[in-house]
Amino acid sequence: MIEINVSQLLKSPLGTIRNYEVDEKVNIGEETPHVRGEVTLLRTNRGILVTGRLETDIGLTCSRCLGKFRHPVTLEIEEEFFPTIDIITGSKVDGPDDEPDAFMIDQNNILDISEAIRQYALLAVPMKPLCKDDCAGLCPTCGVNRNLKTCNCPPAVDPRLEKLRGLVIDK
Ligand SMILES: [Zn+2]
Ligand SMILES: [Zn+2]
């Protein structure tokens, strides 16, 4: 959880900025990687705009060799958070009508950016992860990881070429 008390910032004039250092573990589903960086909190007319660049890494399984590896990701966060309580009157306020999934600041004026980080991190996961661009993958015959070992399986050959090879050997 990355919880920031923003009651002071909500009382501040529009345009007020506060920087917040992030250096914490954030749960993003299957794991809890360390997230580092800095976010800027800007008081807007509707709430607080959080922007910043965060670095983390996500554990992935290579789609070719099935090896596990860490994938570094940079998260460019830009999200507006909306208050649920009017900071001056203490009365309840609704989130924006046009953004039903908007991030909310809770009734204790705590802004929690963990959920935003989780969503950004999941979006940063590649569809077909590769441990390295030239990953050699698994041998289709014996299943050995060809990044680590060479096997003696003959390379898969087109059957038409197989005939030609017979000719060469018989010669
Ligand atoms: Zn691989
Ligand atoms: Zn093999």
CSV table of C-alpha atoms and ligand atoms in Angstrom, one decimal:
chain,number,residue,atom,x,y,z
A,1,MET,CA,0.0,0.0,0.0
A,2,ILE,CA,1.3,3.4,-0.9
A,3,GLU,CA,-0.9,5.7,1.2
A,4,ILE,CA,-0.4,9.5,1.0
A,5,ASN,CA,-2.4,11.8,3.4
A,6,VAL,CA,-3.5,14.6,1.1
A,7,SER,CA,-5.6,16.7,3.5
A,8,GLN,CA,-3.1,19.5,3.5
A,9,LEU,CA,-2.9,19.5,-0.3
A,10,LEU,CA,-6.7,19.5,-0.7
A,11,LYS,CA,-6.8,22.7,1.4
A,12,SER,CA,-4.1,24.3,-0.7
A,13,PRO,CA,-4.7,26.6,-3.7
A,14,LEU,CA,-5.1,25.1,-7.2
A,15,GLY,CA,-1.8,24.4,-8.8
A,16,THR,CA,-0.1,23.5,-5.5
A,17,ILE,CA,2.5,20.7,-6.0
A,18,ARG,CA,3.8,18.1,-3.6
A,19,ASN,CA,6.4,15.6,-4.5
A,20,TYR,CA,6.3,12.1,-3.1
A,21,GLU,CA,9.1,9.6,-3.1
A,22,VAL,CA,8.0,6.0,-3.9
A,23,ASP,CA,10.3,3.2,-2.6
A,24,GLU,CA,8.0,0.4,-1.6
A,25,LYS,CA,6.8,-3.1,-2.5
A,26,VAL,CA,3.5,-3.1,-4.4
A,27,ASN,CA,1.2,-6.1,-4.9
A,28,ILE,CA,0.5,-6.5,-8.6
A,29,GLY,CA,-1.4,-9.8,-8.5
A,30,GLU,CA,0.9,-12.8,-8.5
A,31,GLU,CA,3.8,-11.0,-6.9
A,32,THR,CA,5.0,-8.0,-5.0
A,33,PRO,CA,7.9,-6.3,-6.8
A,34,HIS,CA,9.8,-3.3,-5.5
A,35,VAL,CA,8.6,0.0,-7.1
A,36,ARG,CA,10.9,3.1,-7.1
A,37,GLY,CA,10.6,6.6,-8.4
A,38,GLU,CA,8.9,9.9,-7.6
A,39,VAL,CA,5.4,11.1,-8.2
A,40,THR,CA,4.1,14.7,-8.3
A,41,LEU,CA,0.8,15.5,-6.7
A,42,LEU,CA,-0.9,18.5,-8.2
A,43,ARG,CA,-4.0,20.1,-6.7
A,44,THR,CA,-6.6,20.5,-9.5
A,45,ASN,CA,-10.0,22.0,-9.4
A,46,ARG,CA,-11.5,18.5,-9.2
A,47,GLY,CA,-9.0,16.7,-7.0
A,48,ILE,CA,-5.4,15.7,-7.3
A,49,LEU,CA,-3.5,14.8,-10.4
A,50,VAL,CA,-0.8,12.2,-9.8
A,51,THR,CA,2.0,12.1,-12.4
A,52,GLY,CA,5.4,10.4,-12.4
A,53,ARG,CA,7.7,7.8,-13.6
A,54,LEU,CA,8.2,4.7,-11.6
A,55,GLU,CA,10.6,1.8,-12.1
A,56,THR,CA,10.0,-1.8,-11.2
A,57,ASP,CA,10.4,-5.3,-12.6
A,58,ILE,CA,7.9,-8.1,-13.2
A,59,GLY,CA,8.5,-11.8,-13.1
A,60,LEU,CA,7.6,-13.4,-16.4
A,61,THR,CA,7.7,-16.8,-18.1
A,62,CYS,CA,9.4,-16.8,-21.6
A,63,SER,CA,6.9,-17.9,-24.2
A,64,ARG,CA,9.6,-19.7,-26.2
A,65,CYS,CA,11.8,-21.5,-23.6
A,66,LEU,CA,9.4,-21.3,-20.6
A,67,GLY,CA,12.3,-19.9,-18.5
A,68,LYS,CA,11.5,-17.5,-15.7
A,69,PHE,CA,13.0,-14.0,-15.9
A,70,ARG,CA,12.6,-10.5,-14.5
A,71,HIS,CA,11.4,-7.9,-17.0
A,72,PRO,CA,12.2,-4.3,-16.1
A,73,VAL,CA,9.3,-1.9,-16.7
A,74,THR,CA,8.9,1.9,-16.5
A,75,LEU,CA,5.4,3.1,-15.5
A,76,GLU,CA,4.4,6.5,-16.7
A,77,ILE,CA,1.7,7.3,-14.2
A,78,GLU,CA,-0.9,10.0,-15.0
A,79,GLU,CA,-4.1,9.7,-13.0
A,80,GLU,CA,-6.5,12.1,-11.4
A,81,PHE,CA,-7.8,11.2,-7.9
A,82,PHE,CA,-11.1,12.6,-6.7
A,83,PRO,CA,-12.1,13.4,-3.1
A,84,THR,CA,-15.1,11.6,-1.5
A,85,ILE,CA,-15.4,14.2,1.3
A,86,ASP,CA,-15.4,18.0,0.8
A,87,ILE,CA,-12.3,19.0,2.7
A,88,ILE,CA,-13.9,22.3,4.0
A,89,THR,CA,-17.4,21.3,4.8
A,90,GLY,CA,-16.9,17.6,5.5
A,91,SER,CA,-19.9,16.6,3.5
A,92,LYS,CA,-19.9,13.7,1.0
A,93,VAL,CA,-19.1,14.4,-2.6
A,94,ASP,CA,-19.6,12.1,-5.6
A,95,GLY,CA,-16.9,11.2,-8.1
A,96,PRO,CA,-17.1,12.5,-11.6
A,97,ASP,CA,-20.2,11.3,-13.5
A,98,ASP,CA,-18.2,10.7,-16.7
A,99,GLU,CA,-15.6,8.5,-15.1
A,100,PRO,CA,-17.2,5.7,-13.1
A,101,ASP,CA,-13.9,3.9,-12.6
A,102,ALA,CA,-12.1,7.0,-11.4
A,103,PHE,CA,-9.6,6.6,-8.5
A,104,MET,CA,-10.9,8.0,-5.3
A,105,ILE,CA,-9.3,9.6,-2.2
A,106,ASP,CA,-10.9,8.0,0.8
A,107,GLN,CA,-12.9,9.7,3.6
A,108,ASN,CA,-9.8,10.1,5.7
A,109,ASN,CA,-8.1,12.0,2.8
A,110,ILE,CA,-5.8,9.1,2.1
A,111,LEU,CA,-4.8,8.8,-1.5
A,112,ASP,CA,-3.6,5.3,-2.3
A,113,ILE,CA,-1.7,4.9,-5.6
A,114,SER,CA,-1.1,1.1,-5.3
A,115,GLU,CA,-4.1,0.2,-7.4
A,116,ALA,CA,-3.0,2.6,-10.1
A,117,ILE,CA,0.5,1.1,-10.1
A,118,ARG,CA,-1.0,-2.4,-10.3
A,119,GLN,CA,-3.1,-1.5,-13.3
A,120,TYR,CA,-0.2,0.2,-15.1
A,121,ALA,CA,2.1,-2.7,-14.3
A,122,LEU,CA,-0.3,-5.2,-15.8
A,123,LEU,CA,-0.6,-3.2,-19.0
A,124,ALA,CA,3.2,-3.2,-19.2
A,125,VAL,CA,3.3,-7.0,-19.5
A,126,PRO,CA,4.2,-8.0,-23.0
A,127,MET,CA,1.7,-10.4,-24.8
A,128,LYS,CA,4.5,-12.9,-25.8
A,129,PRO,CA,7.3,-12.4,-23.3
A,130,LEU,CA,10.8,-13.4,-24.4
A,131,CYS,CA,13.7,-13.9,-22.0
A,132,LYS,CA,15.9,-12.4,-24.7
A,133,ASP,CA,15.3,-11.4,-28.3
A,134,ASP,CA,17.2,-14.3,-29.7
A,135,CYS,CA,15.9,-16.9,-27.3
A,136,ALA,CA,16.6,-20.3,-28.9
A,137,GLY,CA,13.6,-21.9,-27.3
A,138,LEU,CA,13.0,-25.6,-26.5
A,139,CYS,CA,14.0,-28.4,-28.9
A,140,PRO,CA,10.8,-29.7,-30.5
A,141,THR,CA,12.1,-33.3,-30.4
A,142,CYS,CA,13.6,-33.7,-26.9
A,143,GLY,CA,12.4,-30.6,-25.1
A,144,VAL,CA,15.9,-29.4,-24.0
A,145,ASN,CA,16.3,-25.7,-23.4
A,146,ARG,CA,18.6,-24.8,-26.3
A,147,ASN,CA,19.8,-21.6,-24.5
A,148,LEU,CA,21.5,-23.9,-21.9
A,149,LYS,CA,22.3,-27.1,-23.7
A,150,THR,CA,22.8,-28.4,-27.2
A,151,CYS,CA,21.2,-31.7,-27.9
A,152,ASN,CA,22.0,-34.2,-30.7
A,153,CYS,CA,18.5,-34.2,-32.2
A,154,PRO,CA,18.7,-33.9,-36.0
A,155,PRO,CA,17.3,-30.5,-37.1
A,156,ALA,CA,13.7,-30.9,-38.3
A,157,VAL,CA,14.0,-31.4,-42.0
A,158,ASP,CA,11.6,-31.0,-44.8
A,159,PRO,CA,10.8,-34.6,-46.0
A,160,ARG,CA,11.6,-33.6,-49.6
A,161,LEU,CA,15.1,-32.6,-48.6
A,162,GLU,CA,15.4,-35.9,-46.7
A,163,LYS,CA,15.4,-37.8,-50.0
A,164,LEU,CA,18.1,-35.6,-51.4
A,165,ARG,CA,20.3,-36.3,-48.4
A,166,GLY,CA,19.9,-40.0,-49.0
A,167,LEU,CA,21.2,-39.5,-52.5
A,168,VAL,CA,24.3,-37.7,-51.3
A,169,ILE,CA,25.1,-40.3,-48.7
A,170,ASP,CA,24.7,-43.2,-51.1
A,171,LYS,CA,27.1,-41.7,-53.6
B,1,ZN,ZN,13.4,-17.9,-23.5
B,2,ZN,ZN,16.7,-32.1,-28.9
